[in-house]
Amino acid sequence: MKRTAIAPSNLALIKYWGLNDDAIRLPTNSSISFNLDNLLTKTTVEFSDEYKTDQIEINSEKTGSKIERVIKHLTLIRNIAGINLAAKVVSKNNFPTATGLSSSASGFAALTVAAVAASGLSLSEKKLSIIARQGSGSACRSIPDAFVEWEKGNDSKSSYAKQIFATSWWDIVDVVCILSSGEKYLSTSKGHTLAKTSPFFKTRINLIEQKINDLKKSISEKNFTDFGTLVESEAIELHAMMLTANPSLLYLYPETLLLINHVKKWREAGFVNYFSLNTGHNVHIICEGKNIAELKSRLDRLKFIKQYIVNKVAIGTRLSLEHLF
Ligand code: PMV
């Protein structure tokens, strides 16, 4: 059977950083995100006895560590479905590759939903989220719609994401600003294993439940100032963990700091916007939907920004009838 899925990437507001169990990707803390409607991966999977071995093509790549990771995930799904067929997989992002934008969330969410359907199974959103988590942790948050919480759980069955607010709840926008071409110098998976080497990691974990509750409160009250303040402090905290890890991880470029300073200066002068960061040099800028034209015109004037992508809050992963082969 051939099946195709489209998955959004997501922006973590409370970050997943660090693992309690590397093998099945059980995170040290719960996290919160929203899905991004313009950073999408489309993946078609077909299991068939016509294929002698797995044939994988991800944004034109056919070999390498990414492909090995996809095969491992396919095998997990084959074991759940009780099938032993090889697969053909073609996957494409709608955003430029090699720009340091992480595509593992959308990639493993789309792969999970397409491969599960192609295997003949029909699984609940919860089960799909549990499977996606094992491909890439953040992928479990791209399965449900809109604003999502991934509860860390204490075993594989209890660690999955669910929707906490709908797409229509709040008109906020995430503008992803691409500052330089070039992939990340260190994979995020490796970063997770170093998280606990930061002397500040324990303090982060002690305070995280309160931060999660405060963030959920700010979304439920649509309090953009509280929301943005928490999101920014969480982005800085993520990078504090990385900078103080052993060995230290430095993802920020001079342009990253330059843009962050613009965001702060604009805010001090009355234009309400906040930034977020992931494991990379690119900057996410969040504003209320009513302010997007103003934000775009400010970004257009900053010539060091290579490209920006405007995202609204999106639905989660869905099947599509338009196959890639
Ligand atoms: O799912 P991964 O292994 O790509 O990890 C994602 C890590 C961060 O993007 C930094 C935070 C997050 O929660 O998405």
Short mmCIF file of N, CA and C in Angstrom, two decimals, residues 124-290:
data_model
loop_
_atom_site.label_atom_id
_atom_site.label_comp_id
_atom_site.label_asym_id
_atom_site.label_seq_id
_atom_site.Cartn_x
_atom_site.Cartn_y
_atom_site.Cartn_z
N SER A 124 -4.32 5.27 16.93
CA SER A 124 -4.77 6.52 17.56
C SER A 124 -3.67 7.58 17.46
N GLU A 125 -4.09 8.84 17.64
CA GLU A 125 -3.12 9.95 17.66
C GLU A 125 -2.05 9.71 18.75
N LYS A 126 -2.50 9.20 19.89
CA LYS A 126 -1.56 8.94 21.00
C LYS A 126 -0.49 7.93 20.58
N LYS A 127 -0.92 6.85 19.94
CA LYS A 127 0.04 5.82 19.53
C LYS A 127 0.99 6.35 18.46
N LEU A 128 0.44 7.17 17.54
CA LEU A 128 1.30 7.75 16.49
C LEU A 128 2.36 8.66 17.12
N SER A 129 1.93 9.41 18.14
CA SER A 129 2.86 10.32 18.81
C SER A 129 3.97 9.52 19.52
N ILE A 130 3.60 8.40 20.14
CA ILE A 130 4.59 7.55 20.82
C ILE A 130 5.60 7.00 19.82
N ILE A 131 5.12 6.61 18.64
CA ILE A 131 6.04 6.06 17.62
C ILE A 131 6.94 7.18 17.08
N ALA A 132 6.33 8.33 16.76
CA ALA A 132 7.11 9.45 16.20
C ALA A 132 8.22 9.86 17.18
N ARG A 133 7.91 9.86 18.49
CA ARG A 133 8.90 10.25 19.51
C ARG A 133 10.18 9.43 19.41
N GLN A 134 10.03 8.16 19.02
CA GLN A 134 11.21 7.29 18.99
C GLN A 134 12.10 7.55 17.76
N GLY A 135 11.54 8.27 16.77
CA GLY A 135 12.34 8.68 15.62
C GLY A 135 13.12 9.94 15.94
N SER A 136 12.40 10.94 16.47
CA SER A 136 13.02 12.19 16.93
C SER A 136 12.07 12.75 17.98
N GLY A 137 12.58 13.06 19.16
CA GLY A 137 11.70 13.45 20.26
C GLY A 137 10.66 14.49 19.87
N SER A 138 11.14 15.60 19.29
CA SER A 138 10.23 16.70 18.99
C SER A 138 9.17 16.33 17.94
N ALA A 139 9.38 15.24 17.19
CA ALA A 139 8.40 14.81 16.19
C ALA A 139 7.07 14.42 16.83
N CYS A 140 7.12 13.96 18.09
CA CYS A 140 5.85 13.54 18.73
C CYS A 140 4.91 14.73 18.89
N ARG A 141 5.49 15.96 18.95
CA ARG A 141 4.65 17.16 19.11
C ARG A 141 4.06 17.64 17.80
N SER A 142 4.54 17.10 16.66
CA SER A 142 3.99 17.52 15.36
C SER A 142 2.78 16.67 14.94
N ILE A 143 2.43 15.67 15.76
CA ILE A 143 1.29 14.81 15.40
C ILE A 143 -0.05 15.49 15.73
N PRO A 144 -0.29 15.95 16.97
CA PRO A 144 -1.58 16.61 17.25
C PRO A 144 -1.64 18.02 16.66
N ASP A 145 -2.82 18.61 16.68
CA ASP A 145 -3.01 19.97 16.14
C ASP A 145 -2.52 21.05 17.10
N ALA A 146 -2.08 22.16 16.51
CA ALA A 146 -1.96 23.47 17.18
C ALA A 146 -0.98 23.52 18.35
N PHE A 147 -1.46 24.01 19.52
CA PHE A 147 -0.61 24.12 20.72
C PHE A 147 -0.62 22.74 21.40
N VAL A 148 0.57 22.27 21.73
CA VAL A 148 0.72 20.86 22.13
C VAL A 148 1.59 20.76 23.37
N GLU A 149 1.24 19.82 24.26
CA GLU A 149 2.13 19.52 25.38
C GLU A 149 2.60 18.07 25.28
N TRP A 150 3.89 17.88 25.37
CA TRP A 150 4.47 16.52 25.43
C TRP A 150 4.77 16.24 26.89
N GLU A 151 3.98 15.35 27.48
CA GLU A 151 4.23 14.99 28.87
C GLU A 151 5.35 13.96 28.90
N LYS A 152 6.35 14.21 29.75
CA LYS A 152 7.56 13.39 29.68
C LYS A 152 7.27 11.92 29.95
N GLY A 153 6.32 11.63 30.83
CA GLY A 153 5.97 10.25 31.14
C GLY A 153 7.10 9.52 31.87
N ASN A 154 6.83 8.26 32.25
CA ASN A 154 7.91 7.51 32.90
C ASN A 154 8.23 6.21 32.19
N ASP A 155 7.53 5.94 31.09
CA ASP A 155 7.91 4.83 30.22
C ASP A 155 7.41 5.16 28.81
N SER A 156 7.66 4.26 27.86
CA SER A 156 7.34 4.61 26.47
C SER A 156 5.85 4.91 26.29
N LYS A 157 5.01 4.14 26.98
CA LYS A 157 3.55 4.28 26.79
C LYS A 157 3.00 5.59 27.31
N SER A 158 3.71 6.18 28.29
CA SER A 158 3.17 7.39 28.91
C SER A 158 3.86 8.67 28.43
N SER A 159 4.73 8.56 27.43
CA SER A 159 5.46 9.74 26.96
C SER A 159 5.00 10.11 25.55
N TYR A 160 4.03 11.02 25.48
CA TYR A 160 3.46 11.40 24.18
C TYR A 160 2.88 12.80 24.27
N ALA A 161 2.52 13.35 23.09
CA ALA A 161 2.04 14.74 23.05
C ALA A 161 0.54 14.80 22.83
N LYS A 162 -0.09 15.81 23.41
CA LYS A 162 -1.50 16.04 23.10
C LYS A 162 -1.80 17.54 22.99
N GLN A 163 -2.87 17.82 22.25
CA GLN A 163 -3.24 19.22 22.03
C GLN A 163 -3.69 19.87 23.34
N ILE A 164 -3.26 21.11 23.57
CA ILE A 164 -3.77 21.84 24.76
C ILE A 164 -4.63 23.04 24.36
N PHE A 165 -4.40 23.61 23.17
CA PHE A 165 -5.25 24.70 22.65
C PHE A 165 -5.38 24.51 21.14
N ALA A 166 -6.52 24.95 20.57
CA ALA A 166 -6.78 24.75 19.14
C ALA A 166 -6.10 25.82 18.28
N THR A 167 -6.06 25.59 16.97
CA THR A 167 -5.42 26.56 16.05
C THR A 167 -6.08 27.94 16.14
N SER A 168 -7.40 27.93 16.33
CA SER A 168 -8.13 29.20 16.33
C SER A 168 -8.02 29.95 17.66
N TRP A 169 -7.35 29.31 18.66
CA TRP A 169 -7.35 29.91 20.00
C TRP A 169 -6.70 31.29 20.02
N TRP A 170 -5.56 31.42 19.30
CA TRP A 170 -4.78 32.65 19.44
C TRP A 170 -4.08 32.94 18.12
N ASP A 171 -4.25 34.15 17.61
CA ASP A 171 -3.64 34.53 16.33
C ASP A 171 -2.23 35.05 16.59
N ILE A 172 -1.28 34.11 16.72
CA ILE A 172 0.12 34.53 16.86
C ILE A 172 0.92 33.97 15.69
N VAL A 173 2.06 34.59 15.42
CA VAL A 173 2.84 34.26 14.23
C VAL A 173 4.29 34.02 14.66
N ASP A 174 4.91 33.03 14.03
CA ASP A 174 6.35 32.79 14.24
C ASP A 174 7.07 33.02 12.92
N VAL A 175 7.93 34.02 12.89
CA VAL A 175 8.69 34.29 11.66
C VAL A 175 10.10 33.69 11.84
N VAL A 176 10.39 32.70 11.02
CA VAL A 176 11.70 32.05 11.09
C VAL A 176 12.67 32.83 10.22
N CYS A 177 13.69 33.39 10.82
CA CYS A 177 14.66 34.21 10.07
C CYS A 177 15.92 33.39 9.81
N ILE A 178 16.20 33.16 8.55
CA ILE A 178 17.37 32.38 8.15
C ILE A 178 18.53 33.35 7.95
N LEU A 179 19.60 33.13 8.72
CA LEU A 179 20.68 34.11 8.76
C LEU A 179 21.90 33.69 7.96
N SER A 180 22.00 32.41 7.68
CA SER A 180 23.19 31.97 6.97
C SER A 180 22.90 30.59 6.43
N SER A 181 23.49 30.23 5.31
CA SER A 181 23.31 28.85 4.87
C SER A 181 24.34 28.00 5.60
N GLY A 182 24.12 26.72 5.63
CA GLY A 182 25.05 25.84 6.34
C GLY A 182 24.31 25.07 7.39
N GLU A 183 24.63 23.77 7.48
CA GLU A 183 23.97 22.90 8.45
C GLU A 183 24.55 23.15 9.84
N LYS A 184 23.84 22.63 10.87
CA LYS A 184 24.35 22.72 12.23
C LYS A 184 25.65 21.92 12.34
N TYR A 185 26.60 22.39 13.19
CA TYR A 185 27.87 21.66 13.27
C TYR A 185 27.77 20.42 14.14
N LEU A 186 26.75 20.34 14.96
CA LEU A 186 26.62 19.17 15.83
C LEU A 186 25.16 18.77 15.88
N SER A 187 24.90 17.46 15.78
CA SER A 187 23.49 17.04 15.74
C SER A 187 22.83 17.27 17.09
N THR A 188 21.52 17.54 17.03
CA THR A 188 20.76 17.77 18.25
C THR A 188 20.76 16.51 19.13
N SER A 189 20.73 15.33 18.48
CA SER A 189 20.73 14.08 19.27
C SER A 189 21.95 14.02 20.18
N LYS A 190 23.11 14.42 19.66
CA LYS A 190 24.35 14.43 20.46
C LYS A 190 24.21 15.46 21.59
N GLY A 191 23.60 16.60 21.26
CA GLY A 191 23.40 17.66 22.25
C GLY A 191 22.60 17.17 23.46
N HIS A 192 21.55 16.38 23.20
CA HIS A 192 20.72 15.87 24.31
C HIS A 192 21.55 15.05 25.30
N THR A 193 22.49 14.28 24.75
CA THR A 193 23.28 13.43 25.65
C THR A 193 24.26 14.25 26.49
N LEU A 194 24.56 15.48 26.05
CA LEU A 194 25.48 16.33 26.82
C LEU A 194 24.76 17.23 27.83
N ALA A 195 23.42 17.28 27.73
CA ALA A 195 22.65 18.24 28.54
C ALA A 195 23.01 18.17 30.02
N LYS A 196 23.08 16.94 30.54
CA LYS A 196 23.29 16.77 31.99
C LYS A 196 24.68 17.19 32.44
N THR A 197 25.60 17.45 31.50
CA THR A 197 26.95 17.86 31.91
C THR A 197 26.99 19.33 32.32
N SER A 198 25.91 20.08 32.05
CA SER A 198 25.89 21.48 32.51
C SER A 198 25.64 21.51 34.02
N PRO A 199 26.44 22.28 34.78
CA PRO A 199 26.20 22.34 36.24
C PRO A 199 24.86 22.99 36.57
N PHE A 200 24.24 23.63 35.58
CA PHE A 200 22.96 24.33 35.84
C PHE A 200 21.74 23.50 35.47
N PHE A 201 22.00 22.30 34.93
CA PHE A 201 20.88 21.49 34.42
C PHE A 201 19.88 21.12 35.52
N LYS A 202 20.40 20.76 36.71
CA LYS A 202 19.52 20.35 37.84
C LYS A 202 18.60 21.51 38.23
N THR A 203 19.14 22.72 38.24
CA THR A 203 18.34 23.89 38.60
C THR A 203 17.23 24.07 37.57
N ARG A 204 17.58 23.92 36.31
CA ARG A 204 16.55 24.03 35.25
C ARG A 204 15.41 23.04 35.51
N ILE A 205 15.78 21.78 35.78
CA ILE A 205 14.75 20.75 35.96
C ILE A 205 13.90 21.05 37.21
N ASN A 206 14.53 21.58 38.26
CA ASN A 206 13.76 21.91 39.47
C ASN A 206 12.72 22.99 39.22
N LEU A 207 12.99 23.87 38.28
CA LEU A 207 12.10 25.02 38.05
C LEU A 207 11.12 24.82 36.89
N ILE A 208 11.28 23.72 36.15
CA ILE A 208 10.59 23.63 34.85
C ILE A 208 9.07 23.46 34.99
N GLU A 209 8.62 22.73 36.02
CA GLU A 209 7.17 22.51 36.14
C GLU A 209 6.44 23.84 36.34
N GLN A 210 7.05 24.70 37.17
CA GLN A 210 6.43 26.01 37.41
C GLN A 210 6.38 26.82 36.11
N LYS A 211 7.47 26.74 35.32
CA LYS A 211 7.54 27.47 34.06
C LYS A 211 6.46 26.96 33.08
N ILE A 212 6.28 25.65 33.07
CA ILE A 212 5.25 25.05 32.18
C ILE A 212 3.87 25.57 32.58
N ASN A 213 3.60 25.58 33.89
CA ASN A 213 2.29 26.06 34.35
C ASN A 213 2.10 27.54 34.02
N ASP A 214 3.15 28.33 34.21
CA ASP A 214 3.07 29.77 33.91
C ASP A 214 2.83 29.98 32.41
N LEU A 215 3.51 29.19 31.58
CA LEU A 215 3.34 29.36 30.13
C LEU A 215 1.91 29.00 29.71
N LYS A 216 1.39 27.89 30.25
CA LYS A 216 0.02 27.48 29.90
C LYS A 216 -0.99 28.56 30.33
N LYS A 217 -0.73 29.14 31.49
CA LYS A 217 -1.61 30.22 31.99
C LYS A 217 -1.58 31.40 31.02
N SER A 218 -0.39 31.77 30.55
CA SER A 218 -0.28 32.92 29.65
C SER A 218 -1.02 32.66 28.33
N ILE A 219 -1.00 31.39 27.87
CA ILE A 219 -1.73 31.08 26.63
C ILE A 219 -3.24 31.12 26.91
N SER A 220 -3.64 30.55 28.05
CA SER A 220 -5.09 30.51 28.32
C SER A 220 -5.64 31.92 28.51
N GLU A 221 -4.81 32.82 29.02
CA GLU A 221 -5.28 34.22 29.21
C GLU A 221 -4.97 35.10 28.01
N LYS A 222 -4.29 34.54 27.01
CA LYS A 222 -3.83 35.29 25.83
C LYS A 222 -3.06 36.54 26.27
N ASN A 223 -2.20 36.32 27.25
CA ASN A 223 -1.37 37.42 27.77
C ASN A 223 -0.04 37.39 27.03
N PHE A 224 0.05 38.20 25.95
CA PHE A 224 1.21 38.09 25.05
C PHE A 224 2.51 38.53 25.72
N THR A 225 2.44 39.47 26.63
CA THR A 225 3.66 39.94 27.30
C THR A 225 4.24 38.85 28.20
N ASP A 226 3.38 38.22 29.02
CA ASP A 226 3.86 37.13 29.88
C ASP A 226 4.37 35.98 29.02
N PHE A 227 3.61 35.68 27.96
CA PHE A 227 3.95 34.58 27.05
C PHE A 227 5.33 34.81 26.44
N GLY A 228 5.52 35.98 25.83
CA GLY A 228 6.78 36.28 25.14
C GLY A 228 7.96 36.32 26.09
N THR A 229 7.73 36.87 27.30
CA THR A 229 8.82 36.95 28.28
C THR A 229 9.29 35.54 28.65
N LEU A 230 8.33 34.63 28.85
CA LEU A 230 8.69 33.25 29.20
C LEU A 230 9.39 32.54 28.04
N VAL A 231 8.87 32.76 26.82
CA VAL A 231 9.44 32.10 25.63
C VAL A 231 10.89 32.54 25.43
N GLU A 232 11.14 33.83 25.58
CA GLU A 232 12.51 34.34 25.41
C GLU A 232 13.44 33.81 26.49
N SER A 233 12.97 33.81 27.74
CA SER A 233 13.85 33.36 28.81
C SER A 233 14.16 31.87 28.63
N GLU A 234 13.21 31.13 28.09
CA GLU A 234 13.44 29.69 27.85
C GLU A 234 14.47 29.48 26.74
N ALA A 235 14.43 30.31 25.71
CA ALA A 235 15.41 30.20 24.62
C ALA A 235 16.82 30.49 25.14
N ILE A 236 16.93 31.52 25.97
CA ILE A 236 18.23 31.88 26.55
C ILE A 236 18.72 30.75 27.48
N GLU A 237 17.76 30.18 28.23
CA GLU A 237 18.14 29.09 29.15
C GLU A 237 18.66 27.88 28.38
N LEU A 238 18.00 27.57 27.26
CA LEU A 238 18.48 26.44 26.42
C LEU A 238 19.93 26.67 26.03
N HIS A 239 20.22 27.89 25.57
CA HIS A 239 21.60 28.17 25.13
C HIS A 239 22.56 28.26 26.32
N ALA A 240 22.06 28.65 27.48
CA ALA A 240 22.91 28.63 28.69
C ALA A 240 23.30 27.20 29.01
N MET A 241 22.35 26.26 28.86
CA MET A 241 22.66 24.84 29.10
C MET A 241 23.72 24.36 28.12
N MET A 242 23.58 24.78 26.86
CA MET A 242 24.49 24.30 25.83
C MET A 242 25.89 24.91 26.00
N LEU A 243 25.92 26.20 26.32
CA LEU A 243 27.22 26.88 26.48
C LEU A 243 28.00 26.34 27.67
N THR A 244 27.27 25.86 28.70
CA THR A 244 27.94 25.40 29.92
C THR A 244 28.04 23.88 29.96
N ALA A 245 27.74 23.21 28.84
CA ALA A 245 27.91 21.75 28.77
C ALA A 245 29.40 21.45 28.61
N ASN A 246 29.75 20.18 28.78
CA ASN A 246 31.14 19.77 28.63
C ASN A 246 31.24 18.61 27.64
N PRO A 247 31.75 18.82 26.40
CA PRO A 247 32.24 20.08 25.85
C PRO A 247 31.10 21.06 25.57
N SER A 248 31.44 22.33 25.51
CA SER A 248 30.39 23.34 25.33
C SER A 248 29.91 23.37 23.88
N LEU A 249 28.66 23.76 23.72
CA LEU A 249 28.05 23.83 22.39
C LEU A 249 27.70 25.27 22.08
N LEU A 250 28.32 25.80 21.05
CA LEU A 250 28.06 27.19 20.69
C LEU A 250 27.44 27.23 19.30
N TYR A 251 26.15 27.51 19.27
CA TYR A 251 25.44 27.52 17.99
C TYR A 251 25.24 28.94 17.43
N LEU A 252 25.44 29.94 18.28
CA LEU A 252 25.05 31.30 17.89
C LEU A 252 26.08 31.94 16.97
N TYR A 253 25.59 32.66 15.96
CA TYR A 253 26.46 33.41 15.05
C TYR A 253 26.38 34.90 15.44
N PRO A 254 27.33 35.71 14.98
CA PRO A 254 27.21 37.15 15.25
C PRO A 254 25.85 37.70 14.80
N GLU A 255 25.35 37.23 13.65
CA GLU A 255 24.06 37.73 13.14
C GLU A 255 22.90 37.35 14.07
N THR A 256 23.05 36.19 14.77
CA THR A 256 22.00 35.77 15.71
C THR A 256 21.86 36.84 16.80
N LEU A 257 23.01 37.25 17.35
CA LEU A 257 22.99 38.23 18.45
C LEU A 257 22.53 39.60 17.95
N LEU A 258 22.93 39.92 16.73
CA LEU A 258 22.53 41.20 16.14
C LEU A 258 21.00 41.27 16.04
N LEU A 259 20.41 40.19 15.54
CA LEU A 259 18.96 40.19 15.35
C LEU A 259 18.22 40.19 16.70
N ILE A 260 18.73 39.41 17.66
CA ILE A 260 18.12 39.40 19.00
C ILE A 260 18.11 40.81 19.58
N ASN A 261 19.21 41.53 19.37
CA ASN A 261 19.28 42.90 19.89
C ASN A 261 18.28 43.82 19.21
N HIS A 262 18.04 43.60 17.91
CA HIS A 262 16.99 44.38 17.23
C HIS A 262 15.63 44.11 17.86
N VAL A 263 15.35 42.84 18.11
CA VAL A 263 14.05 42.46 18.70
C VAL A 263 13.87 43.20 20.03
N LYS A 264 14.92 43.19 20.84
CA LYS A 264 14.83 43.84 22.17
C LYS A 264 14.67 45.36 22.03
N LYS A 265 15.43 45.94 21.10
CA LYS A 265 15.35 47.40 20.93
C LYS A 265 13.97 47.81 20.42
N TRP A 266 13.45 47.03 19.46
CA TRP A 266 12.11 47.32 18.93
C TRP A 266 11.09 47.28 20.07
N ARG A 267 11.28 46.29 20.95
CA ARG A 267 10.31 46.13 22.05
C ARG A 267 10.41 47.32 23.02
N GLU A 268 11.65 47.68 23.33
CA GLU A 268 11.83 48.81 24.25
C GLU A 268 11.18 50.07 23.68
N ALA A 269 11.17 50.15 22.33
CA ALA A 269 10.58 51.35 21.70
C ALA A 269 9.08 51.18 21.45
N GLY A 270 8.49 50.09 21.96
CA GLY A 270 7.03 49.96 21.91
C GLY A 270 6.48 48.94 20.93
N PHE A 271 7.34 48.32 20.09
CA PHE A 271 6.83 47.29 19.16
C PHE A 271 6.98 45.92 19.82
N VAL A 272 5.85 45.29 20.12
CA VAL A 272 5.87 44.09 20.96
C VAL A 272 6.20 42.85 20.12
N ASN A 273 7.41 42.35 20.28
CA ASN A 273 7.83 41.11 19.63
C ASN A 273 8.88 40.43 20.52
N TYR A 274 8.99 39.11 20.37
CA TYR A 274 9.91 38.33 21.21
C TYR A 274 10.63 37.32 20.32
N PHE A 275 11.81 36.85 20.79
CA PHE A 275 12.53 35.86 19.98
C PHE A 275 12.54 34.49 20.64
N SER A 276 12.82 33.49 19.83
CA SER A 276 13.15 32.16 20.34
C SER A 276 14.29 31.59 19.50
N LEU A 277 14.93 30.58 20.04
CA LEU A 277 16.08 29.94 19.37
C LEU A 277 15.97 28.44 19.55
N ASN A 278 16.54 27.69 18.60
CA ASN A 278 16.69 26.24 18.79
C ASN A 278 18.17 25.91 18.72
N THR A 279 18.48 24.65 18.43
CA THR A 279 19.90 24.30 18.27
C THR A 279 20.35 24.72 16.88
N GLY A 280 20.68 25.98 16.75
CA GLY A 280 21.11 26.49 15.45
C GLY A 280 21.28 27.98 15.58
N HIS A 281 21.66 28.61 14.47
CA HIS A 281 21.93 30.05 14.52
C HIS A 281 20.72 30.88 14.11
N ASN A 282 19.70 30.27 13.52
CA ASN A 282 18.55 31.03 13.04
C ASN A 282 17.69 31.52 14.20
N VAL A 283 16.94 32.59 13.94
CA VAL A 283 16.14 33.21 15.01
C VAL A 283 14.66 33.12 14.66
N HIS A 284 13.86 32.75 15.65
CA HIS A 284 12.40 32.79 15.50
C HIS A 284 11.92 34.08 16.14
N ILE A 285 11.07 34.84 15.43
CA ILE A 285 10.50 36.05 16.05
C ILE A 285 8.98 35.86 16.12
N ILE A 286 8.45 36.08 17.32
CA ILE A 286 7.01 35.84 17.54
C ILE A 286 6.32 37.18 17.77
N CYS A 287 5.20 37.36 17.07
CA CYS A 287 4.39 38.56 17.33
C CYS A 287 2.92 38.18 17.20
N GLU A 288 2.04 39.10 17.58
CA GLU A 288 0.61 38.85 17.38
C GLU A 288 0.30 39.05 15.90
N GLY A 289 -0.68 38.29 15.39
CA GLY A 289 -1.01 38.34 13.96
C GLY A 289 -1.24 39.75 13.45
N LYS A 290 -1.86 40.60 14.27
CA LYS A 290 -2.18 41.97 13.83
C LYS A 290 -0.91 42.80 13.56
#
